[in-house]
Short mmCIF file of C-alpha atoms and ligand atoms in Angstrom, two decimals:
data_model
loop_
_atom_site.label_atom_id
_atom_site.label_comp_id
_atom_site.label_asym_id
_atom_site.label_seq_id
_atom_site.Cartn_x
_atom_site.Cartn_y
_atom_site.Cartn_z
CA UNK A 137 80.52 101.98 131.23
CA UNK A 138 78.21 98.99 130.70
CA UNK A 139 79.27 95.63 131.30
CA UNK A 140 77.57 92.42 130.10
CA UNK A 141 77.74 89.10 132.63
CA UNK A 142 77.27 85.70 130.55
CA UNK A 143 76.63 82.55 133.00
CA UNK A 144 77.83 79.79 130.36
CA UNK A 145 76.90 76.44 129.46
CA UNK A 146 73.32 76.70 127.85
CA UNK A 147 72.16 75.64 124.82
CA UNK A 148 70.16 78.25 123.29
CA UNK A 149 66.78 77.28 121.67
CA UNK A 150 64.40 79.63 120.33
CA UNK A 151 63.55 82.70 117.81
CA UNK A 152 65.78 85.31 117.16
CA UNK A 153 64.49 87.94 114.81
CA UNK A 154 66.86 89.84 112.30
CA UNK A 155 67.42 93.64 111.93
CA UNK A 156 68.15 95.32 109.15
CA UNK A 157 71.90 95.40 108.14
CA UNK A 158 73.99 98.30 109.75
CA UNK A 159 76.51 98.38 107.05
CA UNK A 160 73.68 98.82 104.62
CA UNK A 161 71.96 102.02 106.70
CA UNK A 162 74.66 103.87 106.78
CA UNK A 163 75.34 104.40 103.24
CA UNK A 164 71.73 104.23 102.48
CA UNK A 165 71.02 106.95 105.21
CA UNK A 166 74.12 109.63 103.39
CA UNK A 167 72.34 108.72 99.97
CA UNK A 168 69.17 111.18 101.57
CA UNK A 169 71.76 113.77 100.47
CA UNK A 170 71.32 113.58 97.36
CA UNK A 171 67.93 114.20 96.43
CA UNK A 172 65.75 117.57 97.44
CA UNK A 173 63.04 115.34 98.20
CA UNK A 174 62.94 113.00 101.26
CA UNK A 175 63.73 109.45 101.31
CA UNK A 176 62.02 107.25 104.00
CA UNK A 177 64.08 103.95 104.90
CA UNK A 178 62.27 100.77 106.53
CA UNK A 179 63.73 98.60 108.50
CA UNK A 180 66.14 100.66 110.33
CA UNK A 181 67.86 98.77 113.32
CA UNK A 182 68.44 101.06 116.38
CA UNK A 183 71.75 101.05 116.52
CA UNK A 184 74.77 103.62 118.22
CA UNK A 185 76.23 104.06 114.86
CA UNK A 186 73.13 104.50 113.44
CA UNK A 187 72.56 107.59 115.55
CA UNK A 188 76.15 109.03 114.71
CA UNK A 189 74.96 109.14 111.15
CA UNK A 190 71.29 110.73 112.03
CA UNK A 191 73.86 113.05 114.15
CA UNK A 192 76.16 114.03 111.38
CA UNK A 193 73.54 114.22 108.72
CA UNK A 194 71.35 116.57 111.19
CA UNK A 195 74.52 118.99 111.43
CA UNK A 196 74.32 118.72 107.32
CA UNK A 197 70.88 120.16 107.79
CA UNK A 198 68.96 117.08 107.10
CA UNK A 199 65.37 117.31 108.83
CA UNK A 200 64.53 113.54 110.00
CA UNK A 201 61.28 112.27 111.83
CA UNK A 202 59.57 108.36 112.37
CA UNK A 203 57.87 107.64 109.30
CA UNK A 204 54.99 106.61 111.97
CA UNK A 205 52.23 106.01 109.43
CA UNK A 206 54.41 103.63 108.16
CA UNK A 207 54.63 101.23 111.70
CA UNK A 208 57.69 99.25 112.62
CA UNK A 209 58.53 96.15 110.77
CA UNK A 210 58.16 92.75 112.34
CA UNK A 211 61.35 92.53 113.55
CA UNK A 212 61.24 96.08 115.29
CA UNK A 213 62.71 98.43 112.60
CA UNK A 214 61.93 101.45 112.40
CA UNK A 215 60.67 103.52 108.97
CA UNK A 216 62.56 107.18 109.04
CA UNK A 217 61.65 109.74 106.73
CA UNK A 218 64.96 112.02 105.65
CA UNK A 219 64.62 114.84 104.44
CA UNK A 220 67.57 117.43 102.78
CA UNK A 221 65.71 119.70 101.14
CA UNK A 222 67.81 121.90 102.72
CA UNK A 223 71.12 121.32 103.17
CA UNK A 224 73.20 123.82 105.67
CA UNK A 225 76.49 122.87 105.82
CA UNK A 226 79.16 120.70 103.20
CA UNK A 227 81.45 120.00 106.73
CA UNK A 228 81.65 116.79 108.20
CA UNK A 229 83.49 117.59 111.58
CA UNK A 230 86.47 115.25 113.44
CA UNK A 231 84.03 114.79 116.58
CA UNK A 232 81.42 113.53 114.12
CA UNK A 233 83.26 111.31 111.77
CA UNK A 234 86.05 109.60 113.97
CA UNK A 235 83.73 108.11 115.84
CA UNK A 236 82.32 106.36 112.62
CA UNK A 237 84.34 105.96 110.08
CA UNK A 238 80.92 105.44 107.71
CA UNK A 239 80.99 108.89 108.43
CA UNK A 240 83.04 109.69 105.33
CA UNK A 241 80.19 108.48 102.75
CA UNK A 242 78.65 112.01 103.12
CA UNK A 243 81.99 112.76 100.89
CA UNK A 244 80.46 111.77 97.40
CA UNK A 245 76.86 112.85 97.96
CA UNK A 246 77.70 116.24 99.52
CA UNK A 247 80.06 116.97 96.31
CA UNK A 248 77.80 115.40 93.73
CA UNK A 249 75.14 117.61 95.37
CA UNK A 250 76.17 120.77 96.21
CA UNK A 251 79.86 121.06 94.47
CA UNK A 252 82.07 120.99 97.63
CA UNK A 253 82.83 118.96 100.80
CA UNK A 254 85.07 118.98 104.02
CA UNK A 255 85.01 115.95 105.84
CA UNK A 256 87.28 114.89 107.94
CA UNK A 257 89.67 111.81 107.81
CA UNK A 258 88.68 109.18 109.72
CA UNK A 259 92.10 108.07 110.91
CA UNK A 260 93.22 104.80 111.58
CA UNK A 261 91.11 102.32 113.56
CA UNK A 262 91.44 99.03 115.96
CA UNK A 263 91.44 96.77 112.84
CA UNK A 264 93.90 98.53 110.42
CA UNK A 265 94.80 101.49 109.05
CA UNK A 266 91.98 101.84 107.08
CA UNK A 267 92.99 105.06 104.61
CA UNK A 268 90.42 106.26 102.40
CA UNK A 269 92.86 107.39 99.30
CA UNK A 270 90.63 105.14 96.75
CA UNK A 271 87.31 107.22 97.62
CA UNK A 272 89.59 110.23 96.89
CA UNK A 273 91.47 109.18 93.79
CA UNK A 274 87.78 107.74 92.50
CA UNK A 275 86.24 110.84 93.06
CA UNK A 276 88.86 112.81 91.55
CA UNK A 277 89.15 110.39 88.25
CA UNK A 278 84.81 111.84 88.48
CA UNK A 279 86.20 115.79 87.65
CA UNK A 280 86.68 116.65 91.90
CA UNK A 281 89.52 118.99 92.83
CA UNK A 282 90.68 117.64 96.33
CA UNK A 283 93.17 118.37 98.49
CA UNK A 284 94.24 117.66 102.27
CA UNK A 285 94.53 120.23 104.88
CA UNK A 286 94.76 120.23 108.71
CA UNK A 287 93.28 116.52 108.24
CA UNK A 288 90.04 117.20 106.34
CA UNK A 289 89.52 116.12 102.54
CA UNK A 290 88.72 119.31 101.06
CA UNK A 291 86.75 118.69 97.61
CA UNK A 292 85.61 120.78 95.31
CA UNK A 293 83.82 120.56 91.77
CA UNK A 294 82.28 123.65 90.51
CA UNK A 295 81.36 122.83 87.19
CA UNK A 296 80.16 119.45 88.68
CA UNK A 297 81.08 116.29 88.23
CA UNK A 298 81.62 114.74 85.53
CA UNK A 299 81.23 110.84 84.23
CA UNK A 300 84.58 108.37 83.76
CA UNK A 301 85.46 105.20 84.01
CA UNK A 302 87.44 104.23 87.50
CA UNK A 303 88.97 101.07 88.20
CA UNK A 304 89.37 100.44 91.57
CA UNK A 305 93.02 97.93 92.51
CA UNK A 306 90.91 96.74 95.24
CA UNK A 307 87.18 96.31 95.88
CA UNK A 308 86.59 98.36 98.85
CA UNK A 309 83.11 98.42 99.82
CA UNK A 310 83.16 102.47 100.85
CA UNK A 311 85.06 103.54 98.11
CA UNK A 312 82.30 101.63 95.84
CA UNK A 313 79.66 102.99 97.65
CA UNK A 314 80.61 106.66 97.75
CA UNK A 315 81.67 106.68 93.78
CA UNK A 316 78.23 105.30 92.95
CA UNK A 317 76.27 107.70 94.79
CA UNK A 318 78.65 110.62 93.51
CA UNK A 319 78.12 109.05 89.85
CA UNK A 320 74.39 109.01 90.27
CA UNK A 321 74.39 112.69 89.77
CA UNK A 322 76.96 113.13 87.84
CA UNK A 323 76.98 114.35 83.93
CA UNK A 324 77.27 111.54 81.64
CA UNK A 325 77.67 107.82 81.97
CA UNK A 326 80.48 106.45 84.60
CA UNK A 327 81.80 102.84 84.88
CA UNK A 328 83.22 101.22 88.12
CA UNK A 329 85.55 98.23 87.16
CA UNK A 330 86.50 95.96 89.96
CA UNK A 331 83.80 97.01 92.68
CA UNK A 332 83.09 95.18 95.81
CA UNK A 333 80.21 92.69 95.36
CA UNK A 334 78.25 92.56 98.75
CA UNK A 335 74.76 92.59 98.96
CA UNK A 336 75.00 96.44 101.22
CA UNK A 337 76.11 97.76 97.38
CA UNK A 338 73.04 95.80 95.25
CA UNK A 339 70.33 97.22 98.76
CA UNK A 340 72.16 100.82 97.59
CA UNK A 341 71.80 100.73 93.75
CA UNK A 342 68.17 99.22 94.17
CA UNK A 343 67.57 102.47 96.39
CA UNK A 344 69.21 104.61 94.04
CA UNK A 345 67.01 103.41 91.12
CA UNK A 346 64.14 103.93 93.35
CA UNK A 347 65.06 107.53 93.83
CA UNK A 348 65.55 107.99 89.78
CA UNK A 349 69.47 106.72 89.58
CA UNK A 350 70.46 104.23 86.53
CA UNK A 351 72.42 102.13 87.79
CA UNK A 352 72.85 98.37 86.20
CA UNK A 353 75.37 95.69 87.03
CA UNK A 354 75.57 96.36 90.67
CA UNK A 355 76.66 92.61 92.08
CA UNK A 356 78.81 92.15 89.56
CA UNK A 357 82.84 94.01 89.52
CA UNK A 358 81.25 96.11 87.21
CA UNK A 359 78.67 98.91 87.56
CA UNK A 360 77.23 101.71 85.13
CA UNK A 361 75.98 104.55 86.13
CA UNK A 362 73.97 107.09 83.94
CA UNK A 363 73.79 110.37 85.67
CA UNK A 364 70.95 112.49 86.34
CA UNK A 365 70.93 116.23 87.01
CA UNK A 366 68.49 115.72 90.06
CA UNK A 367 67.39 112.44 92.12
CA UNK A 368 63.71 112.37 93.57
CA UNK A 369 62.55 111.15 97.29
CA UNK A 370 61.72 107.34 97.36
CA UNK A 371 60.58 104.67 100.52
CA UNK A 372 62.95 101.51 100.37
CA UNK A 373 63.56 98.79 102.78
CA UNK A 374 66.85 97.75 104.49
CA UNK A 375 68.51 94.51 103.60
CA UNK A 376 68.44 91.80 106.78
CA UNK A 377 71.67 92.07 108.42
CA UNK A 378 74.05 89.31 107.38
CA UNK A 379 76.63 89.45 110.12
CA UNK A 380 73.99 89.74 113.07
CA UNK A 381 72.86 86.49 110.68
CA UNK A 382 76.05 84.51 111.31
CA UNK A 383 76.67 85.55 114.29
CA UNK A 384 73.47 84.22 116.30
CA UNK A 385 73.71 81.25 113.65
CA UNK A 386 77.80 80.62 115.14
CA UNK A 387 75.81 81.02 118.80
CA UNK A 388 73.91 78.38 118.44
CA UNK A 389 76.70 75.94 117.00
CA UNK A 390 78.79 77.08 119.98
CA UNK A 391 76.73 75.90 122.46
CA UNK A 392 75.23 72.90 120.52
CA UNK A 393 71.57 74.54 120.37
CA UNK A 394 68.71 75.04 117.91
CA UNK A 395 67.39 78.05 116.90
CA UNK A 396 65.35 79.84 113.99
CA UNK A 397 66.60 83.68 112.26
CA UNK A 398 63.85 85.32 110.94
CA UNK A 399 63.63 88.11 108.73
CA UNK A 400 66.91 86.58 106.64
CA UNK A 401 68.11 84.71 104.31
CA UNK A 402 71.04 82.35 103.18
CA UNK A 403 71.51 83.51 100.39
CA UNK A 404 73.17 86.50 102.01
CA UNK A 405 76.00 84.37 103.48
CA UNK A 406 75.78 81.06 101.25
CA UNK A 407 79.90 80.89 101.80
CA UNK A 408 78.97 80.71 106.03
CA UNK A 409 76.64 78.16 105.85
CA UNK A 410 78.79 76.50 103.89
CA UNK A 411 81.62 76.81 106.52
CA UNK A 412 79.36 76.01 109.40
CA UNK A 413 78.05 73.30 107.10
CA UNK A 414 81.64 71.16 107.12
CA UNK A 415 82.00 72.11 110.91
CA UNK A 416 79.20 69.50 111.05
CA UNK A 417 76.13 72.24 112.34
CA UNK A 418 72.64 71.86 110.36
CA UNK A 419 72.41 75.15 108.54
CA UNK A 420 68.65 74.85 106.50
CA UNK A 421 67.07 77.65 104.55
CA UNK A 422 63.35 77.99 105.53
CA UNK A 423 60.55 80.10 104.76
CA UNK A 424 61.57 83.37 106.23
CA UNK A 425 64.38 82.62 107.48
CA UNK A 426 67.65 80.18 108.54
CA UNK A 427 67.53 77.02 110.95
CA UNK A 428 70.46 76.17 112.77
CA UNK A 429 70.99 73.01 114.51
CA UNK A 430 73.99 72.48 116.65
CA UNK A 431 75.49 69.10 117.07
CA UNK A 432 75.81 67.05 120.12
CA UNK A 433 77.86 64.48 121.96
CA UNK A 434 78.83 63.44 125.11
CA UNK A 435 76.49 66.22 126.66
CA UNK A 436 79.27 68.66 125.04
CA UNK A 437 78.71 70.81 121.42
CA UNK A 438 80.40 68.43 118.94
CA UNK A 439 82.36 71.07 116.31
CA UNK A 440 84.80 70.12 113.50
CA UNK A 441 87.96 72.09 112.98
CA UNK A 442 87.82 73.74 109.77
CA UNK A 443 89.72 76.24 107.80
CA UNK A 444 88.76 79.91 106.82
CA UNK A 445 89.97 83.00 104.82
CA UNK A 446 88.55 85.32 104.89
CA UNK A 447 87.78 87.67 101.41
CA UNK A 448 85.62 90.24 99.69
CA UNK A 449 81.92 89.13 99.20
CA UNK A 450 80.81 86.18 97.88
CA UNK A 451 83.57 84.59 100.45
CA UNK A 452 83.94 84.70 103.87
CA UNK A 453 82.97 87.50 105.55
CA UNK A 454 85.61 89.66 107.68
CA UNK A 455 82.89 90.76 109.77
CA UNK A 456 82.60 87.01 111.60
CA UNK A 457 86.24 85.99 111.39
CA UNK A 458 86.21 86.53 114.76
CA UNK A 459 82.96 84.94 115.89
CA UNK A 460 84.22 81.76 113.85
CA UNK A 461 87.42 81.51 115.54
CA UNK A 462 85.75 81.47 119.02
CA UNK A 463 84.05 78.45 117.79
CA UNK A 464 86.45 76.87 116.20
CA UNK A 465 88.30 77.00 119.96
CA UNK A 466 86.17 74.18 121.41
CA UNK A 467 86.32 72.36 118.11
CA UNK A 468 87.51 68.99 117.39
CA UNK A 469 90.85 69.78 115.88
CA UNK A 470 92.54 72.66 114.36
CA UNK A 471 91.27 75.43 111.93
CA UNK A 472 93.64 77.63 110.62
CA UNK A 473 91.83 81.48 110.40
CA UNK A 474 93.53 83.44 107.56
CA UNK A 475 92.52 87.36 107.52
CA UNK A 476 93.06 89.01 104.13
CA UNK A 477 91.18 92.19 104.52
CA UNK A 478 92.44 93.71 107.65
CA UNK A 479 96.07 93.78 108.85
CA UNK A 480 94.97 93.85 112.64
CA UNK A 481 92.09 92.37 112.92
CA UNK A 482 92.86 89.53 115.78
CA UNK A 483 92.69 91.53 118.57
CA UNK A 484 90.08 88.91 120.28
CA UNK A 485 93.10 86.10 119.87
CA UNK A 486 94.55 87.12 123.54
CA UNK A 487 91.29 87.73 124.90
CA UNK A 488 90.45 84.20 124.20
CA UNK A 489 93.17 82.74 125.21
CA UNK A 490 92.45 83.93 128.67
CA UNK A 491 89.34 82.17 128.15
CA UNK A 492 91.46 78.97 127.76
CA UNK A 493 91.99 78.67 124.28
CA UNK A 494 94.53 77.74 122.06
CA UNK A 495 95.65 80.04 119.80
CA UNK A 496 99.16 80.94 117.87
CA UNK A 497 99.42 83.98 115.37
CA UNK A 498 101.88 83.41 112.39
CA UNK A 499 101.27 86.46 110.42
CA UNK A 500 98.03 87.18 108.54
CA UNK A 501 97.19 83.23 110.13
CA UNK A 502 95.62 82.27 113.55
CA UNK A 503 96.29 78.42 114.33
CA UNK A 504 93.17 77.56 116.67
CA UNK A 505 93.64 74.10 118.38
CA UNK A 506 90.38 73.27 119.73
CA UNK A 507 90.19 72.50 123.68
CA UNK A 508 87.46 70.89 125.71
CA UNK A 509 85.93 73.79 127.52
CA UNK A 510 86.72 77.07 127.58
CA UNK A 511 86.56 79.09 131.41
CA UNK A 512 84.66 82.29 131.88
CA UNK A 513 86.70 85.05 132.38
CA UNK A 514 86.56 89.01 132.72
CA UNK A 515 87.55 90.03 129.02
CA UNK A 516 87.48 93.51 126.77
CA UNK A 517 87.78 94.19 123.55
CA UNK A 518 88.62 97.14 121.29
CA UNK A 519 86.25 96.69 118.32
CA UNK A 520 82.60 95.56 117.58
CA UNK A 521 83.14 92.35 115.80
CA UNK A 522 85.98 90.89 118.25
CA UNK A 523 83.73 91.97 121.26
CA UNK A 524 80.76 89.87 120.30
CA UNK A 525 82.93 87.19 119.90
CA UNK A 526 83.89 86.99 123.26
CA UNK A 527 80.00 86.92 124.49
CA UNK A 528 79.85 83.86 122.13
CA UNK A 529 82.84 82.19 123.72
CA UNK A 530 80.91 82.88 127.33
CA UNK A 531 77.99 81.62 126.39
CA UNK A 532 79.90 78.24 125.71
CA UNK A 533 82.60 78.96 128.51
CA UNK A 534 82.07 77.15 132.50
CA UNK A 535 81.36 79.33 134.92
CA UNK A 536 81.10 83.50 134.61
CA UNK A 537 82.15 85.88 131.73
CA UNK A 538 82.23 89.59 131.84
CA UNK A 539 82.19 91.37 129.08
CA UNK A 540 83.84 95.29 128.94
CA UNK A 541 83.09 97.99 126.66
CA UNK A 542 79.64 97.22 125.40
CA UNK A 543 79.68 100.49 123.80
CA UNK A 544 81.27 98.31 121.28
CA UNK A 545 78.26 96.22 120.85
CA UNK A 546 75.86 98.17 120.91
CA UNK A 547 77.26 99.96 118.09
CA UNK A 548 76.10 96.64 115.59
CA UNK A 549 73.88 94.62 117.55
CA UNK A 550 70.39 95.71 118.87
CA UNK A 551 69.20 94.22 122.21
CA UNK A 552 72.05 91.70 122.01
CA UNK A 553 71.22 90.34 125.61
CA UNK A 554 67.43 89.91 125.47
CA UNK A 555 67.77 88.19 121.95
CA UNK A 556 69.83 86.09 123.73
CA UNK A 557 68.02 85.51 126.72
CA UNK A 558 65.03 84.85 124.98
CA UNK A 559 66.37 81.61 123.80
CA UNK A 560 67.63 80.56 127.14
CA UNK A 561 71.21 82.55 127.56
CA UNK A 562 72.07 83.49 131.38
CA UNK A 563 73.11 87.17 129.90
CA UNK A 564 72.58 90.43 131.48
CA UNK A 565 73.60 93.90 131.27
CA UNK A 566 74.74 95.47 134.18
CA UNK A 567 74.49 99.27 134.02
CA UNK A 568 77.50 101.31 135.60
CA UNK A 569 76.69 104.90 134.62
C1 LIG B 721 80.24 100.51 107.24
C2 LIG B 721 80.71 99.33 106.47
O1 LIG B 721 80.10 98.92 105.50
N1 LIG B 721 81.80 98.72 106.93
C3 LIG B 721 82.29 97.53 106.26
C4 LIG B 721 83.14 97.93 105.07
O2 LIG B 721 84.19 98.76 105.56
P1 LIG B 721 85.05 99.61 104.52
O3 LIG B 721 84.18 100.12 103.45
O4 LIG B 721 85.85 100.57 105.32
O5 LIG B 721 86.02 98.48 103.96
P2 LIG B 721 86.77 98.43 102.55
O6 LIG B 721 86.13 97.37 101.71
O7 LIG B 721 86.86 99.79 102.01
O8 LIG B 721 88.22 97.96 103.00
C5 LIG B 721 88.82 96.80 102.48
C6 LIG B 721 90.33 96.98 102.47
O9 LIG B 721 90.65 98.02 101.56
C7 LIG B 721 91.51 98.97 102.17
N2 LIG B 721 91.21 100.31 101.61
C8 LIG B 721 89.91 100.75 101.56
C9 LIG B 721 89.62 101.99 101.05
C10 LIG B 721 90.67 102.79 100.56
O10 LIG B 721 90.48 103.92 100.10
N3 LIG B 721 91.95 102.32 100.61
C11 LIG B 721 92.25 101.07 101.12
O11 LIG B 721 93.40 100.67 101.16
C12 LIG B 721 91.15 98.89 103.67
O12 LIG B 721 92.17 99.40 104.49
C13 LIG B 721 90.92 97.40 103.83
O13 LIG B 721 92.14 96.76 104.03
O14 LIG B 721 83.64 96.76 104.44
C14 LIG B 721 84.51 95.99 105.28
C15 LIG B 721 85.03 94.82 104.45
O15 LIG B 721 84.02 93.96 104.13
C16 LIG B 721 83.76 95.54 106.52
O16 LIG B 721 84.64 94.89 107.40
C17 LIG B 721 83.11 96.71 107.24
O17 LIG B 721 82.24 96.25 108.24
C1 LIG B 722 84.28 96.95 110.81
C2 LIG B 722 82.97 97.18 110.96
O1 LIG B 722 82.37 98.38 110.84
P1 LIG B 722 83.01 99.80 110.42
O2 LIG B 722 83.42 99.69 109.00
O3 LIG B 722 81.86 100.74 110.60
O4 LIG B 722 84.15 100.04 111.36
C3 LIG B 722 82.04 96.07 111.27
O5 LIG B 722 80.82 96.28 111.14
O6 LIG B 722 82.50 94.98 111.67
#
């Protein structure tokens, strides 16, 4: 398994170009289900999860092939041209989806589609237990027949399905994003009360519209769907990625440095720059992009403790809870983390403690009491989000880090190490297998 080796201690200064946003691929790449005609998605990042849903959509019987004609964007995305004209099979299989759990937004577009789905549950997961029963009661509330056996959702709708209005009791991004791409085809007019807000949902309803969908409101806790008895093929582009945003912004705070995102936008993570804002780091938009400035003192990052909760889109992102709290360890201070979407998601809490911070769970609450320096260390994590925030705590840490797992990594960040390196970071990879 691939390790990464950090040599700490370097301010980074330079470009870092943005890919397009994992978390809005993935549904974007199931929503090729639903038309007969192929959709071609720009800005792709090249990503492991990204495969795993070219993998399970392949087994599905979509055709897919580089959109070639169409080049790669300028921050190396790709254009790929889906096509389910045909589709083969209405199983999503356990080796497929619980290796992704993304996997199970073939669910709605497979049913809406062709009238039935298996998929398999995804099970639970590092961060939580993660059930998907508000996909399932959504989709039923939309006319589906479901039920569970040997631990694969089993849906049916033969007479298709049919438009409602679902409230969701939370806003879960997946459950949102399956019911609106089941709705899209569905007879008659549906409304979602009490969807998630984040910007992956507005890049999917702007593709749906594209491929012939009505969809208005999608932003807002409130979408409406008309239905349409068939979708066309469309070419859209992938949003920038907002968490590979705020991370590389919370690398350069961390290690007091100056560096330019391109290919993004603030406005994608206004409640971050914010944040980062009253931890005393220059956060500017610009055109094309975000400037970050790190601030200095004493030949040391200077970093303010502040608080964070994280919450559903337009707050604080769960996806960099982590990477904040590994700055907040060498800040001035303490900053009390608060994690309301996930029940487990501070896994990277002992992990940086070898790393010599200070850090007390009390529940759903991390207390971080900022030190001076933090020491590199071997580490590992067990998830993508906690593993990249141990590479930011060894690029501020003395001496060596080395990172475990980078299969975790490379699941949501694309060339991680030359990005970083390219702005000064001692990083490398070193290959084991
Ligand atoms: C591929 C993708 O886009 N992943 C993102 C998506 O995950 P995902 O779509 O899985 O996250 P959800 O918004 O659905 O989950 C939010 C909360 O709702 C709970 N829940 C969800 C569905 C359900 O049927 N029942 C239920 O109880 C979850 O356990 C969790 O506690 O949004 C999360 C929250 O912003 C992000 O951390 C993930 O990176
Ligand atoms: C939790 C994440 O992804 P997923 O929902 O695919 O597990 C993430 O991107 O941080």
């Amino acid at each position: 398994m691939d390790k990464i080796r950090i040599r700490g201690g370097v301010a980074l200064h330079g470009v870092i170009p943005i890919g397009g946003s994992k978390n809005a691929a993935l549904p974007l790449m199931a929503a090729s289900l639903l038309s007969a005609e192929p959709l071609v998605l720009c800005n792709l990042p090249h990503l492991a999860d990204v495969t795993s849903m070219a993998n399970l959509l392949n087994q599905h019987g979509v055709e897919m092939s580089l959109a070639e004609d169409l080049g790669r964007g300028a921050n190396g995305g790709h254009c790929l041209r889906l096509d389910a004209s045909r589709i083969t099979s209405t199983e999503a299989p356990y080796d497929l989806v619980r290796k992704m759990r993304a996997s199970v937004l073939v669910l709605g577009p497979l049913l809406a589609r062709c009238g039935e789905a298996r998929v398999s549950l995804p099970g639970g997961c590092a961060i939580g237990a993660r059930p998907v029963d508000l996909h399932i009661k959504g989709l039923q509330q939309l006319g589906a027949e479901i039920e569970i056996e040997q631990g694969y959702i089993h849906a049916t709708a033969p007479r298709g399905l049919k438009g409602a209005e679902v409230v969701l009791p939370i806003p879960s991004v997946g459950a949102t994003e399956n019911l609106l791409m089941a709705a899209s085809l569905a007879e008659g007019e549906t409304v979602l009360v009490n969807v998630a807000r984040e910007p992956e949902i507005v890049d999917l309803a702007q593709c749906l519209v594209a491929m012939g969908a009505e969809v208005a409101g999608a932003g807002t806790d409130r979408i409406t769907i008309k239905g349409r008895e068939r979708l066309n093929g469309a070419t859209h582009r992938v949003i920038a990625d907002r968490i590979e945003t705020g991370t590389y912004m919370m690398a350069a705070a961390i290690t007091g440095g100056e560096v330019l995102l391109t290919g993004t936008s603030l406005k994608l993570l206004a409640a971050v720059g914010q944040v980062l804002g009253a931890a005393g780091i220059e956060v500017s938009e610009v055109e094309n992009g975000i400037r970050v400035k790190g601030a200095n003192g004493d030949g040391r990052p200077v970093i303010q403790g502040v608080d964070v909760m994280t919450e559903p889109f337009p707050g604080f992102p769960t996806d960099l809870q982590a990477q904040m709290m590994a700055l907040m360890c060498i800040a001035d201070g303490a900053a009390m983390i608060t994690e309301t979407i996930f029940e487990n998601r501070f896994m990277h809490v002992p992990e940086l403690c070898r790393m010599g911070a200070n850090i007390n769970i009390h529940g759903a609450s991390a207390m971080v009491r900022g030190v001076k320096r933090l020491t590199g260390a071997p580490v590992m994590a067990t998830d993508l989000r906690a593993s990249v925030s141990l590479v930011l705590a060894g690029l501020a840490a003395e001496g060596e880090t080395i990172v475990n797992r980078v299969y975790h990594l490379d699941r949501g960040y694309e060339r991680l190490e030359s990005k970083l390196a390219a702005c000064g970071a001692q990083i490398e990879r070193i290959r084991t297998s």
